[in-house]
Structures are given as structure tokens and as C-alpha cells.
Coordinates of C-alpha atoms in Angstrom, one line a residue:
M1 CA 143.9 101.8 123.0
S2 CA 146.7 101.0 120.6
P3 CA 146.1 99.1 117.4
V4 CA 148.5 96.3 118.6
D5 CA 146.3 95.9 121.7
L6 CA 143.2 95.9 119.7
S7 CA 144.6 93.3 117.3
N8 CA 145.6 91.1 120.2
R9 CA 142.1 91.3 121.6
I10 CA 140.4 90.4 118.4
S11 CA 143.1 87.8 117.2
G12 CA 143.5 86.1 120.6
Q13 CA 146.8 85.2 122.2
L14 CA 148.6 81.9 122.4
D15 CA 148.7 81.1 126.2
G16 CA 151.1 78.1 126.4
T17 CA 148.4 75.4 126.0
G18 CA 145.7 77.1 124.0
W19 CA 144.2 80.3 122.6
V20 CA 142.8 82.9 124.9
W21 CA 140.5 86.0 124.2
H22 CA 140.4 88.1 127.2
L23 CA 137.9 91.1 126.8
K24 CA 137.7 93.8 129.4
R25 CA 135.5 96.8 129.9
N26 CA 137.3 100.0 128.6
I27 CA 137.4 102.2 131.7
S28 CA 139.2 105.5 131.5
I29 CA 139.7 106.2 135.1
A30 CA 140.6 104.0 138.1
P31 CA 137.9 103.8 140.9
S32 CA 140.4 105.3 143.3
H33 CA 140.9 108.3 141.1
L34 CA 137.3 108.7 140.5
A35 CA 136.7 108.7 144.4
Y36 CA 139.0 111.6 144.7
I37 CA 137.2 113.6 141.9
F38 CA 133.7 112.7 143.4
M39 CA 134.9 113.8 146.8
G40 CA 136.1 117.1 145.4
L41 CA 132.7 117.6 143.7
G42 CA 130.8 116.7 146.8
T43 CA 132.9 119.1 149.0
V44 CA 132.3 122.0 146.4
S45 CA 128.6 121.2 146.4
L46 CA 128.5 121.2 150.2
L47 CA 130.3 124.5 150.4
I48 CA 127.9 126.1 147.9
G49 CA 124.9 124.6 149.9
F50 CA 126.1 125.8 153.2
G51 CA 127.0 129.2 151.7
F52 CA 123.4 129.6 150.4
Y53 CA 122.0 128.2 153.7
S54 CA 124.0 130.9 155.7
V55 CA 122.3 133.7 153.6
G56 CA 118.8 132.4 154.0
A57 CA 118.3 130.1 151.0
S58 CA 117.7 127.0 153.0
L59 CA 116.3 124.9 150.1
V60 CA 119.6 124.8 148.3
L61 CA 121.3 122.5 150.9
P62 CA 118.9 119.6 150.5
F63 CA 119.4 119.6 146.8
C64 CA 123.2 119.6 147.4
L65 CA 122.6 116.4 149.5
V66 CA 120.6 114.8 146.7
E67 CA 123.5 115.7 144.3
I68 CA 125.9 114.0 146.7
A69 CA 123.7 110.9 146.9
A70 CA 123.6 110.7 143.1
L71 CA 127.4 111.0 143.0
L72 CA 127.7 108.2 145.5
T73 CA 125.4 106.0 143.5
A74 CA 127.4 106.7 140.3
Y75 CA 130.6 105.9 142.0
F76 CA 129.4 102.6 143.5
Y77 CA 128.0 101.5 140.1
N78 CA 131.2 102.4 138.4
A79 CA 133.4 100.6 141.1
I80 CA 131.2 97.4 140.9
H81 CA 131.6 97.2 137.1
A82 CA 135.2 98.3 136.8
N83 CA 136.5 94.7 136.7
D84 CA 133.9 93.2 134.3
Y85 CA 135.4 90.8 131.7
E86 CA 134.8 88.0 129.3
K87 CA 137.4 85.3 128.6
L88 CA 137.3 82.6 125.9
T89 CA 139.8 79.8 126.3
L90 CA 140.3 77.3 123.6
D91 CA 142.3 74.5 125.1
G92 CA 142.5 71.1 123.3
N93 CA 138.9 70.0 122.6
V94 CA 137.4 72.2 125.3
I95 CA 136.1 75.8 125.0
T96 CA 135.6 77.6 128.2
I97 CA 133.7 80.9 128.3
E98 CA 133.9 82.9 131.6
S99 CA 132.2 86.2 132.2
K100 CA 132.0 88.5 135.1
V101 CA 129.4 91.3 135.2
G102 CA 129.1 93.1 138.5
F103 CA 129.0 90.5 141.3
K104 CA 127.8 87.7 138.8
A105 CA 130.3 85.2 137.5
H106 CA 129.3 82.7 134.8
Q107 CA 131.1 79.9 133.1
V108 CA 130.2 77.7 130.2
Q109 CA 132.2 74.8 128.7
L110 CA 131.6 73.5 125.2
V111 CA 133.2 70.7 123.1
R112 CA 135.3 72.2 120.4
S113 CA 134.3 69.9 117.6
L114 CA 130.5 70.3 118.2
T115 CA 130.5 74.1 118.6
R116 CA 129.4 76.6 115.8
V117 CA 130.1 80.3 115.7
D118 CA 127.7 82.9 114.4
T119 CA 127.0 86.5 114.7
L120 CA 123.5 87.8 115.4
S121 CA 122.5 91.0 113.7
H122 CA 119.4 91.5 115.9
L123 CA 121.7 91.4 119.0
N124 CA 124.1 94.0 117.6
E125 CA 126.4 91.4 116.0
M126 CA 127.1 89.6 119.2
V127 CA 129.2 86.5 118.8
H128 CA 126.9 83.5 119.3
L129 CA 128.6 80.2 120.3
R130 CA 126.3 77.2 120.1
Q131 CA 126.4 73.4 120.8
G132 CA 123.1 71.8 120.3
V133 CA 120.7 73.4 122.8
K134 CA 123.6 74.9 124.9
N135 CA 124.5 78.4 123.7
T136 CA 126.2 81.5 125.0
Y137 CA 127.2 85.0 123.8
F138 CA 130.7 86.6 123.6
G139 CA 132.1 89.9 122.6
K140 CA 130.2 92.2 124.9
F141 CA 133.2 94.4 125.5
V142 CA 134.3 94.7 121.8
H143 CA 132.8 97.4 119.6
A144 CA 130.0 96.1 117.4
N145 CA 131.9 96.9 114.2
L146 CA 134.6 94.5 115.2
R147 CA 132.5 91.5 116.4
P148 CA 132.1 89.9 113.0
L149 CA 136.0 89.9 112.7
L150 CA 136.2 88.4 116.3
A151 CA 133.7 85.7 115.3
Q152 CA 135.7 85.0 112.2
K153 CA 139.0 84.6 114.2
I154 CA 137.3 82.4 116.8
S155 CA 135.8 80.3 114.1
E156 CA 139.3 80.0 112.3
R157 CA 140.9 78.8 115.5
L158 CA 138.1 76.3 116.1
R159 CA 138.7 74.6 112.7
L160 CA 142.5 74.4 113.2
I161 CA 143.6 71.3 115.0

């Protein structure tokens, strides 16, 4: 990730009507490319398993099938979480926090003037946005060392009118 991209993620971007912080999971490979790699690994594993099975070592093949099942499980887990994100939108007097993790989508709206921003050291410096008894966390997809800076930038934008 380039320093400019990192700076935009932490500082937020002006999106016409308000400020937006869009944080995404850092994935190094697309699910389609990962599928090709896992298919290649599965094919090699099956070839090895059938090779040992043909020379009389019949117990190698079931372990190859277990390995392929583990590869499939890892692939589907990765594919489900490849599009996870968090988005904080500051538009007028409304703060909207959206998050998607796996198949679960969650949205919270807070009033700008009543919202306080903290970092919680016992939760690895997660950004804590609270409004009375209503609270939520933000910054899951930013490194823990950068979360206090993220909280500071969000807090600065909340104070500006």
C-alpha cells in the first residue's frame, strides 16, 4: 500500500457532501486467482495420492482427500471475507457507520454533536464512537499503531462545522 493511499485512509476523503473513511481488508490475491492456485495444489495432491495408491500405499489417497477438503474450506473462508469493509460517513449532523463482515452487514447512525471518539487500549486501540448508551467500534482494518491517529482525524472532523 502506498503512503498516499494510507494517508487517504487515515485522513478520510471529501466526498462532495461530507467526509468518508472507507476501510477495507488488505487482501493480496483475488479469489479467482486463489481458486486457480488451489486447483493446481489439489491436482498435484491427487496425482501424488493416486501414484502412491497405484504402488500399494492405499492410505495416502484418503489423506490427500482430507488435504483437498482443507483447501476448499480455506478458499471459501477467504472468498466470503474478501469484500469485508468499514465505512464512516460524516454528512452534516449525521455520522453513519457501515460494516460488512462475511455475510453480516451492520449500520449505525449517530448524531454528530452528541458523539464522542475514544481509543480503547484493552481492545487493541480500536476507535470507539459513543453517543450516550449507543456505541460502536471502527478501525478494524487499520493497523493498531495507526488507530489513535485515525481517532484523532475523526475527532478533528467532528469538531469542525
